[in-house]
CSV table of C-alpha atoms (C1' of nucleotides) and ligand atoms in Angstrom, one decimal:
chain,number,residue,atom,x,y,z
F,1,MET,CA,11.9,-72.3,-91.7
F,2,THR,CA,8.5,-73.2,-90.2
F,3,SER,CA,5.6,-70.9,-90.0
F,4,PRO,CA,5.1,-69.0,-86.8
F,5,PHE,CA,1.4,-69.3,-87.2
F,6,LEU,CA,-0.4,-72.4,-85.9
F,7,HIS,CA,-3.0,-74.1,-87.9
F,8,LYS,CA,-6.5,-72.9,-87.0
F,9,GLY,CA,-7.5,-76.4,-86.0
F,10,HIS,CA,-4.6,-77.0,-83.6
F,11,ASP,CA,-5.1,-78.4,-80.2
F,12,HIS,CA,-5.1,-75.1,-78.3
F,13,SER,CA,-5.6,-76.7,-74.9
F,14,THR,CA,-2.0,-77.8,-75.2
F,15,CYS,CA,-0.9,-74.2,-75.8
F,16,ILE,CA,-2.6,-73.2,-72.6
F,17,GLN,CA,-1.2,-76.1,-70.6
F,18,THR,CA,2.3,-75.5,-71.9
F,19,ALA,CA,2.1,-71.8,-71.0
F,20,LEU,CA,0.8,-72.5,-67.5
F,21,ASP,CA,3.4,-75.1,-66.9
F,22,ALA,CA,6.2,-72.9,-68.2
F,23,ALA,CA,4.9,-70.1,-66.0
F,24,ASP,CA,5.2,-72.2,-62.9
F,25,VAL,CA,8.8,-73.0,-63.7
F,26,VAL,CA,9.7,-69.4,-64.6
F,27,CYS,CA,8.1,-68.0,-61.5
F,28,GLN,CA,9.7,-70.6,-59.3
F,29,SER,CA,13.1,-69.8,-60.7
F,30,HIS,CA,12.5,-66.1,-60.2
F,31,LYS,CA,11.2,-66.7,-56.7
F,32,ALA,CA,8.1,-64.9,-57.8
F,33,ARG,CA,4.6,-65.8,-56.7
F,34,LEU,CA,2.2,-66.9,-59.4
F,35,THR,CA,-0.9,-66.3,-57.3
F,36,PRO,CA,-4.4,-67.6,-58.3
F,37,ILE,CA,-5.3,-64.2,-59.8
F,38,ARG,CA,-2.1,-64.0,-61.8
F,39,ARG,CA,-2.4,-67.5,-62.9
F,40,ARG,CA,-6.0,-67.1,-64.0
F,41,VAL,CA,-5.2,-63.9,-65.9
F,42,LEU,CA,-2.4,-65.7,-67.7
F,43,GLU,CA,-4.9,-68.4,-68.6
F,44,LEU,CA,-7.3,-65.8,-69.9
F,45,VAL,CA,-4.6,-64.1,-71.9
F,46,TRP,CA,-4.0,-67.6,-73.5
F,47,GLN,CA,-7.6,-68.1,-74.4
F,48,GLY,CA,-6.4,-67.7,-78.0
F,49,HIS,CA,-3.6,-66.3,-80.0
F,50,SER,CA,-5.1,-62.9,-80.4
F,51,PRO,CA,-4.1,-60.1,-78.1
F,52,LEU,CA,-6.9,-59.2,-75.6
F,53,GLY,CA,-7.6,-55.8,-74.0
F,54,ALA,CA,-7.3,-55.3,-70.3
F,55,TYR,CA,-11.0,-54.6,-70.0
F,56,GLU,CA,-11.9,-57.7,-71.9
F,57,LEU,CA,-9.9,-59.8,-69.5
F,58,LEU,CA,-11.5,-57.9,-66.7
F,59,LYS,CA,-15.0,-58.6,-67.9
F,60,THR,CA,-14.3,-62.3,-67.9
F,61,LEU,CA,-12.9,-62.2,-64.3
F,62,LYS,CA,-16.1,-60.4,-63.3
F,63,THR,CA,-18.4,-63.1,-64.7
F,64,GLU,CA,-16.4,-65.6,-62.6
F,65,GLY,CA,-17.2,-63.7,-59.4
F,66,HIS,CA,-13.7,-62.6,-58.7
F,67,ASN,CA,-13.0,-59.1,-57.5
F,68,SER,CA,-12.3,-57.1,-60.6
F,69,ALA,CA,-11.5,-53.4,-60.6
F,70,PRO,CA,-9.1,-52.1,-63.2
F,71,PRO,CA,-6.1,-52.3,-60.9
F,72,THR,CA,-6.6,-56.0,-60.4
F,73,ILE,CA,-6.0,-56.8,-64.0
F,74,TYR,CA,-3.3,-54.2,-64.6
F,75,ARG,CA,-1.3,-55.4,-61.7
F,76,ALA,CA,-1.6,-59.0,-62.9
F,77,LEU,CA,-0.6,-58.0,-66.4
F,78,GLU,CA,2.4,-55.9,-65.1
F,79,PHE,CA,3.6,-58.9,-63.1
F,80,LEU,CA,3.2,-61.3,-66.0
F,81,ILE,CA,5.0,-58.9,-68.3
F,82,GLN,CA,7.9,-58.5,-65.8
F,83,GLN,CA,8.2,-62.3,-65.6
F,84,GLY,CA,8.4,-62.5,-69.4
F,85,LEU,CA,5.1,-64.4,-69.7
F,86,VAL,CA,3.1,-61.9,-71.5
F,87,HIS,CA,3.8,-59.2,-74.1
F,88,ARG,CA,1.9,-55.9,-74.6
F,89,ILE,CA,1.1,-55.0,-78.1
F,90,ALA,CA,1.3,-51.2,-78.1
F,91,SER,CA,-0.4,-50.6,-81.4
F,92,LEU,CA,-3.5,-52.5,-80.1
F,93,ASN,CA,-3.4,-51.7,-76.4
F,94,ALA,CA,-3.7,-55.4,-75.9
F,95,TYR,CA,-1.9,-58.3,-74.3
F,96,VAL,CA,-0.9,-61.7,-75.5
F,97,GLY,CA,0.9,-64.7,-74.1
F,98,CYS,CA,4.6,-65.1,-74.8
F,99,ASN,CA,5.6,-68.3,-76.4
F,100,ARG,CA,9.2,-68.2,-75.4
F,101,PRO,CA,8.8,-67.7,-71.7
F,102,GLY,CA,12.1,-67.9,-69.8
F,103,GLU,CA,14.2,-66.8,-72.8
F,104,HIS,CA,15.0,-63.1,-72.5
F,105,HIS,CA,13.7,-61.3,-75.6
F,106,ASP,CA,11.7,-58.5,-76.9
F,107,GLY,CA,8.3,-58.8,-78.5
F,108,THR,CA,8.4,-59.3,-82.3
F,109,PHE,CA,5.1,-60.0,-83.9
F,110,LEU,CA,3.3,-60.6,-87.1
F,111,ILE,CA,-0.3,-59.5,-86.6
F,112,CYS,CA,-3.2,-60.4,-88.8
F,113,HIS,CA,-5.5,-57.4,-89.1
F,114,VAL,CA,-8.3,-59.7,-90.2
F,115,CYS,CA,-8.5,-62.4,-87.5
F,116,GLY,CA,-6.4,-60.6,-84.9
F,117,THR,CA,-3.9,-63.5,-84.5
F,118,ALA,CA,-0.5,-62.3,-83.3
F,119,ALA,CA,2.4,-64.7,-84.1
F,120,GLU,CA,5.5,-64.2,-82.1
F,121,ILE,CA,8.7,-64.6,-84.1
F,122,PRO,CA,12.3,-64.7,-83.1
F,123,ASP,CA,13.7,-61.2,-82.6
F,124,ASN,CA,17.3,-62.1,-83.3
F,125,PRO,CA,17.1,-61.5,-87.1
F,126,MET,CA,15.9,-57.9,-86.4
F,127,TRP,CA,18.9,-57.0,-84.2
F,128,GLY,CA,21.3,-57.1,-87.1
F,129,PRO,CA,19.9,-54.1,-89.0
F,130,ILE,CA,18.7,-52.3,-86.0
F,131,SER,CA,22.0,-52.5,-84.1
F,132,GLU,CA,23.8,-51.3,-87.2
F,133,MET,CA,21.6,-48.2,-87.2
F,134,ALA,CA,22.1,-47.8,-83.5
F,135,GLN,CA,25.8,-48.0,-83.7
F,136,ALA,CA,25.9,-45.4,-86.4
F,137,GLY,CA,24.4,-43.0,-83.8
F,138,ASN,CA,26.2,-44.3,-80.8
F,139,PHE,CA,22.7,-45.2,-79.5
F,140,ARG,CA,22.7,-47.7,-76.6
F,141,LEU,CA,20.0,-50.1,-77.5
F,142,SER,CA,17.8,-51.3,-74.7
F,143,HIS,CA,14.9,-53.1,-76.3
F,144,VAL,CA,13.2,-53.3,-79.6
F,145,ASN,CA,9.5,-53.7,-80.3
F,146,VAL,CA,8.4,-54.8,-83.7
F,147,GLU,CA,4.7,-55.0,-84.7
F,148,ALA,CA,4.3,-56.0,-88.3
F,149,VAL,CA,0.7,-55.9,-89.6
F,150,GLY,CA,-0.7,-57.8,-92.5
F,151,GLU,CA,-2.9,-60.8,-93.4
F,152,CYS,CA,-2.2,-64.3,-92.4
F,153,ALA,CA,-2.3,-67.3,-94.8
F,154,ASP,CA,-5.6,-68.6,-93.4
F,155,CYS,CA,-7.3,-65.2,-93.9
F,156,GLN,CA,-5.9,-64.8,-97.4
F,157,ARG,CA,-7.4,-68.2,-98.3
F,158,ALA,CA,-10.8,-67.2,-96.7
F,159,THR,CA,-10.9,-64.0,-98.8
F,160,GLY,CA,-9.6,-65.6,-101.9
F,161,GLN,CA,-6.5,-63.5,-102.0
F,162,GLU,CA,-3.8,-66.2,-102.0
F,163,SER,CA,-1.1,-65.3,-104.4
Z,1,MET,CA,26.8,-44.4,-92.1
Z,2,THR,CA,25.8,-41.1,-90.5
Z,3,SER,CA,23.9,-40.8,-87.3
Z,4,PRO,CA,20.2,-40.4,-87.4
Z,5,PHE,CA,20.4,-38.1,-84.4
Z,6,LEU,CA,21.0,-34.5,-85.0
Z,7,HIS,CA,23.4,-32.6,-82.7
Z,8,LYS,CA,21.6,-30.9,-79.8
Z,9,GLY,CA,22.8,-27.5,-81.0
Z,10,HIS,CA,21.6,-27.9,-84.5
Z,11,ASP,CA,19.6,-25.1,-86.2
Z,12,HIS,CA,16.1,-26.5,-85.6
Z,13,SER,CA,14.3,-23.7,-87.3
Z,14,THR,CA,15.6,-25.2,-90.6
Z,15,CYS,CA,14.0,-28.6,-89.6
Z,16,ILE,CA,10.7,-26.8,-89.1
Z,17,GLN,CA,10.9,-24.8,-92.3
Z,18,THR,CA,11.9,-27.9,-94.3
Z,19,ALA,CA,9.1,-29.9,-92.9
Z,20,LEU,CA,6.5,-27.2,-93.7
Z,21,ASP,CA,7.8,-26.7,-97.2
Z,22,ALA,CA,7.8,-30.4,-97.9
Z,23,ALA,CA,4.2,-30.6,-96.5
Z,24,ASP,CA,3.1,-28.0,-99.0
Z,25,VAL,CA,4.6,-30.0,-101.8
Z,26,VAL,CA,3.2,-33.3,-100.6
Z,27,CYS,CA,-0.3,-32.0,-100.1
Z,28,GLN,CA,-0.4,-30.3,-103.4
Z,29,SER,CA,0.7,-33.4,-105.2
Z,30,HIS,CA,-2.0,-35.3,-103.3
Z,31,LYS,CA,-4.6,-32.6,-104.0
Z,32,ALA,CA,-5.1,-32.4,-100.2
Z,33,ARG,CA,-5.7,-29.2,-98.3
Z,34,LEU,CA,-3.1,-28.2,-95.8
Z,35,THR,CA,-5.5,-25.9,-93.9
Z,36,PRO,CA,-4.3,-23.4,-91.3
Z,37,ILE,CA,-5.1,-25.7,-88.4
Z,38,ARG,CA,-3.4,-28.7,-90.0
Z,39,ARG,CA,-0.4,-26.6,-90.9
Z,40,ARG,CA,-0.2,-25.2,-87.4
Z,41,VAL,CA,-0.5,-28.7,-85.9
Z,42,LEU,CA,2.3,-29.9,-88.1
Z,43,GLU,CA,4.4,-27.0,-86.9
Z,44,LEU,CA,3.7,-27.8,-83.3
Z,45,VAL,CA,4.6,-31.4,-83.8
Z,46,TRP,CA,7.9,-30.2,-85.2
Z,47,GLN,CA,8.6,-28.0,-82.1
Z,48,GLY,CA,11.3,-30.6,-81.5
Z,49,HIS,CA,12.4,-34.1,-82.2
Z,50,SER,CA,10.5,-35.7,-79.3
Z,51,PRO,CA,7.1,-37.1,-79.9
Z,52,LEU,CA,4.3,-35.1,-78.3
Z,53,GLY,CA,1.0,-36.2,-77.0
Z,54,ALA,CA,-2.3,-35.1,-78.6
Z,55,TYR,CA,-3.3,-33.2,-75.5
Z,56,GLU,CA,0.0,-31.5,-75.2
Z,57,LEU,CA,-0.5,-30.2,-78.7
Z,58,LEU,CA,-4.0,-29.3,-77.9
Z,59,LYS,CA,-2.9,-27.3,-74.9
Z,60,THR,CA,-0.7,-25.1,-77.1
Z,61,LEU,CA,-3.5,-24.6,-79.6
Z,62,LYS,CA,-5.6,-23.4,-76.7
Z,63,THR,CA,-3.1,-20.8,-75.5
Z,64,GLU,CA,-3.2,-19.4,-79.0
Z,65,GLY,CA,-6.9,-18.8,-78.9
Z,66,HIS,CA,-7.8,-21.4,-81.5
Z,67,ASN,CA,-10.7,-23.6,-81.1
Z,68,SER,CA,-9.4,-26.7,-79.4
Z,69,ALA,CA,-11.5,-29.6,-78.5
Z,70,PRO,CA,-10.0,-33.1,-78.8
Z,71,PRO,CA,-11.5,-33.8,-82.2
Z,72,THR,CA,-9.7,-30.7,-83.5
Z,73,ILE,CA,-6.3,-32.2,-82.8
Z,74,TYR,CA,-7.1,-35.8,-83.6
Z,75,ARG,CA,-8.5,-34.9,-87.0
Z,76,ALA,CA,-5.5,-32.8,-87.9
Z,77,LEU,CA,-3.2,-35.6,-86.8
Z,78,GLU,CA,-5.1,-38.2,-88.7
Z,79,PHE,CA,-4.8,-36.1,-91.8
Z,80,LEU,CA,-1.1,-35.5,-91.3
Z,81,ILE,CA,-0.5,-39.2,-90.8
Z,82,GLN,CA,-2.5,-40.1,-93.9
Z,83,GLN,CA,-0.4,-37.6,-95.9
Z,84,GLY,CA,2.8,-39.3,-94.5
Z,85,LEU,CA,3.8,-36.1,-92.7
Z,86,VAL,CA,3.6,-37.4,-89.1
Z,87,HIS,CA,4.1,-40.8,-87.4
Z,88,ARG,CA,2.4,-42.1,-84.4
Z,89,ILE,CA,4.6,-43.7,-81.8
Z,90,ALA,CA,2.3,-46.3,-80.4
Z,91,SER,CA,4.4,-47.2,-77.3
Z,92,LEU,CA,4.3,-43.5,-76.3
Z,93,ASN,CA,0.8,-42.5,-77.5
Z,94,ALA,CA,2.6,-39.6,-79.1
Z,95,TYR,CA,3.2,-38.0,-82.5
Z,96,VAL,CA,6.3,-36.9,-84.2
Z,97,GLY,CA,7.2,-35.3,-87.5
Z,98,CYS,CA,8.3,-37.5,-90.4
Z,99,ASN,CA,11.6,-36.7,-91.9
Z,100,ARG,CA,11.1,-38.5,-95.1
Z,101,PRO,CA,7.8,-37.0,-96.2
Z,102,GLY,CA,6.7,-38.0,-99.6
Z,103,GLU,CA,8.6,-41.3,-99.6
Z,104,HIS,CA,6.3,-44.2,-98.8
Z,105,HIS,CA,7.6,-45.9,-95.7
Z,106,ASP,CA,6.7,-47.2,-92.3
Z,107,GLY,CA,7.9,-45.6,-89.0
Z,108,THR,CA,11.1,-47.0,-87.7
Z,109,PHE,CA,12.6,-45.2,-84.7
Z,110,LEU,CA,15.3,-45.1,-82.2
Z,111,ILE,CA,13.8,-43.5,-79.1
Z,112,CYS,CA,15.9,-42.2,-76.2
Z,113,HIS,CA,14.1,-42.9,-72.9
Z,114,VAL,CA,16.1,-40.1,-71.2
Z,115,CYS,CA,15.6,-37.0,-73.4
Z,116,GLY,CA,12.7,-38.4,-75.4
Z,117,THR,CA,14.3,-37.8,-78.8
Z,118,ALA,CA,12.9,-40.1,-81.5
Z,119,ALA,CA,15.3,-40.5,-84.5
Z,120,GLU,CA,13.7,-41.9,-87.6
Z,121,ILE,CA,15.8,-44.4,-89.5
Z,122,PRO,CA,15.4,-46.0,-92.9
Z,123,ASP,CA,13.1,-49.0,-92.7
Z,124,ASN,CA,14.5,-50.9,-95.6
Z,125,PRO,CA,17.1,-52.8,-93.6
Z,126,MET,CA,14.4,-54.1,-91.4
Z,127,TRP,CA,12.4,-55.6,-94.3
Z,128,GLY,CA,14.9,-58.3,-95.0
Z,129,PRO,CA,14.6,-60.3,-91.8
Z,130,ILE,CA,10.9,-59.5,-91.3
Z,131,SER,CA,9.8,-60.5,-94.8
Z,132,GLU,CA,11.8,-63.7,-94.5
Z,133,MET,CA,9.8,-64.5,-91.4
Z,134,ALA,CA,6.6,-63.4,-93.1
Z,135,GLN,CA,7.2,-65.6,-96.1
Z,136,ALA,CA,7.8,-68.6,-93.9
Z,137,GLY,CA,4.2,-68.2,-92.7
Z,138,ASN,CA,2.8,-67.0,-96.0
Z,139,PHE,CA,1.9,-63.8,-94.2
Z,140,ARG,CA,1.1,-60.9,-96.5
Z,141,LEU,CA,3.0,-58.0,-94.9
Z,142,SER,CA,1.3,-54.7,-94.9
Z,143,HIS,CA,3.3,-52.5,-92.7
Z,144,VAL,CA,6.0,-52.8,-90.0
Z,145,ASN,CA,6.3,-50.6,-87.0
Z,146,VAL,CA,9.6,-50.6,-85.2
Z,147,GLU,CA,10.2,-48.7,-81.9
Z,148,ALA,CA,13.6,-49.3,-80.5
Z,149,VAL,CA,14.2,-47.8,-77.0
Z,150,GLY,CA,17.6,-47.0,-75.5
Z,151,GLU,CA,19.8,-44.0,-74.7
Z,152,CYS,CA,21.1,-41.6,-77.2
Z,153,ALA,CA,24.8,-40.6,-77.4
Z,154,ASP,CA,24.2,-37.1,-75.9
Z,155,CYS,CA,22.4,-38.5,-72.9
Z,156,GLN,CA,25.1,-41.2,-72.3
Z,157,ARG,CA,27.7,-38.4,-72.2
Z,158,ALA,CA,25.5,-36.4,-69.8
Z,159,THR,CA,25.2,-39.3,-67.4
Z,160,GLY,CA,28.8,-40.4,-67.9
Z,161,GLN,CA,27.9,-43.7,-69.4
Z,162,GLU,CA,29.7,-43.5,-72.7
Z,163,SER,CA,31.5,-46.8,-73.5
H,1,DG,C1',-22.2,-14.3,-108.8
H,2,DC,C1',-25.2,-18.3,-107.4
H,3,DT,C1',-26.0,-23.2,-106.0
H,4,DC,C1',-25.2,-27.5,-104.7
H,5,DA,C1',-22.2,-31.2,-103.1
H,6,DT,C1',-18.5,-32.1,-100.3
H,7,DA,C1',-14.9,-31.2,-97.0
H,8,DT,C1',-13.8,-29.1,-93.0
H,9,DT,C1',-14.5,-27.4,-88.5
H,10,DG,C1',-17.3,-26.6,-84.2
H,11,DT,C1',-19.5,-28.6,-80.2
H,12,DT,C1',-21.1,-31.8,-76.8
H,13,DA,C1',-20.8,-36.0,-74.9
H,14,DT,C1',-18.8,-40.3,-74.0
H,15,DA,C1',-15.9,-44.4,-74.7
H,16,DA,C1',-11.7,-46.8,-73.8
H,17,DT,C1',-7.4,-47.3,-71.5
H,18,DA,C1',-4.6,-46.8,-67.4
H,19,DT,C1',-2.9,-45.1,-62.8
H,20,DA,C1',-2.9,-42.8,-58.0
H,21,DA,C1',-3.7,-43.3,-53.3
H,22,DC,C1',-4.7,-45.5,-49.4
H,23,DA,C1',-7.0,-49.4,-46.7
H,24,DT,C1',-7.0,-54.3,-45.8
H,25,DT,C1',-5.5,-58.9,-46.1
H,26,DT,C1',-2.3,-62.5,-46.8
H,27,DC,C1',2.1,-64.4,-46.8
H,28,DT,C1',6.8,-65.3,-45.1
H,29,DA,C1',10.6,-65.3,-42.2
H,30,DT,C1',12.1,-65.0,-37.7
D,1,DA,C1',3.1,-65.2,-32.4
D,2,DT,C1',4.7,-61.3,-34.6
D,3,DA,C1',6.5,-57.9,-37.5
D,4,DG,C1',7.7,-56.6,-42.2
D,5,DA,C1',6.7,-57.2,-46.9
D,6,DA,C1',3.9,-58.4,-50.6
D,7,DA,C1',-0.5,-58.8,-52.6
D,8,DT,C1',-5.1,-57.5,-53.0
D,9,DG,C1',-9.3,-54.5,-52.2
D,10,DT,C1',-11.5,-50.1,-53.0
D,11,DT,C1',-12.5,-45.6,-54.5
D,12,DA,C1',-11.4,-42.1,-57.3
D,13,DT,C1',-9.4,-40.0,-61.2
D,14,DA,C1',-6.1,-39.3,-65.1
D,15,DT,C1',-5.1,-40.0,-69.9
D,16,DT,C1',-6.1,-41.0,-74.6
D,17,DA,C1',-9.4,-41.3,-78.2
D,18,DT,C1',-13.9,-41.4,-80.7
D,19,DA,C1',-19.1,-40.8,-81.7
D,20,DA,C1',-22.6,-38.0,-83.3
D,21,DC,C1',-24.6,-34.2,-85.1
D,22,DA,C1',-24.6,-29.1,-86.2
D,23,DA,C1',-22.5,-25.2,-88.5
D,24,DT,C1',-19.4,-23.3,-91.7
D,25,DA,C1',-16.3,-23.0,-95.5
D,26,DT,C1',-14.6,-24.5,-100.0
D,27,DG,C1',-14.6,-25.5,-104.8
D,28,DA,C1',-16.8,-27.0,-109.2
D,29,DG,C1',-20.2,-26.2,-112.4
D,30,DC,C1',-23.7,-23.3,-114.1
E,201,ZN,ZN1,-2.9,-72.4,-79.5
E,202,ZN,ZN1,-5.8,-63.9,-90.0
E,203,ZN,ZN1,15.7,-30.2,-85.6
E,204,ZN,ZN1,18.7,-38.7,-75.1
DNA sequence: GCTCATATTGTTATAATATAACATTTCTAT
DNA sequence: ATAGAAATGTTATATTATAACAATATGAGC
């Protein structure tokens, strides 16, 4: 099993480019319009691997001269979430790019409380235990959100806490 | 395995009483003070099995003549959460009573999007898959929040959707 | 009981997040 | 071209949460 965290020195421009390319494909296949605003918001969300708040994104839009009232950003985020290109991290009120766009899945994340990095992990392994619990109560499962908080390897090294 | 959902006709006054009694014990053992406000807020949180918003709780306090500015309720909730008596449901911005007070655990819930009931389930089964993922990335896991949304058995019956 | 340190509560103001409602523009299909 | 639909602009407001400081209550030690 390989780590869901990328090395801090990775070439992030590739992450961005991959995400934007995937978004084009996904939106085409959904017959959805990835307009300039939506595309730019997706790019901003991908400025790193840490979830960003709506108003942080909005601020950047503003500095670029775009129109930017709250609805602008919330609409774009809503669209991107619907297309499966962005996840909302409820415990942070923040948004992060999805790294499995196109595949239908829920958000399952390891979130470092030091550097803010949110690493998306496959959600399949979670469904075993959860759906057992659900079946016990005849609960019809719709979606599962998992937000696991802790400290990433890089941050443990930085604070001299590696085991 | 028994259902984590209680029957709709269950004697809920027992739920409340059990929760308040447990709170007394837990707070005593923590040498923490379950003041009248805090106790009353806990009771209000337990008015059912659906998470309630801070301002809903506040409104009730108001009708009872208590002081009730936002800090009143947020402080009480913060205290109750610290004592492990209440969980915050991030995806709903709402608060619900813990039914395993005293035991150290994270919140793991099945949430019905129809009636709002949130059933707390054991989190142990979740730790297997999650900690495997965490280990793969040398991630030091601190806590895991699971909010699974779907439809409870009662609501499926009511809408004629039982399988 | 009195006194001090601390914890709790009161109070006012404001921050941070998100949505409602309606006008205008742009796109798309015919 | 034109009409319907989708997207965006704009203004206002709702919802959730915290900051900052004052006043009060509590509990431990004297
Ligand atoms: Zn990257
Ligand atoms: Zn980190
Ligand atoms: Zn009950
Ligand atoms: Zn239900």
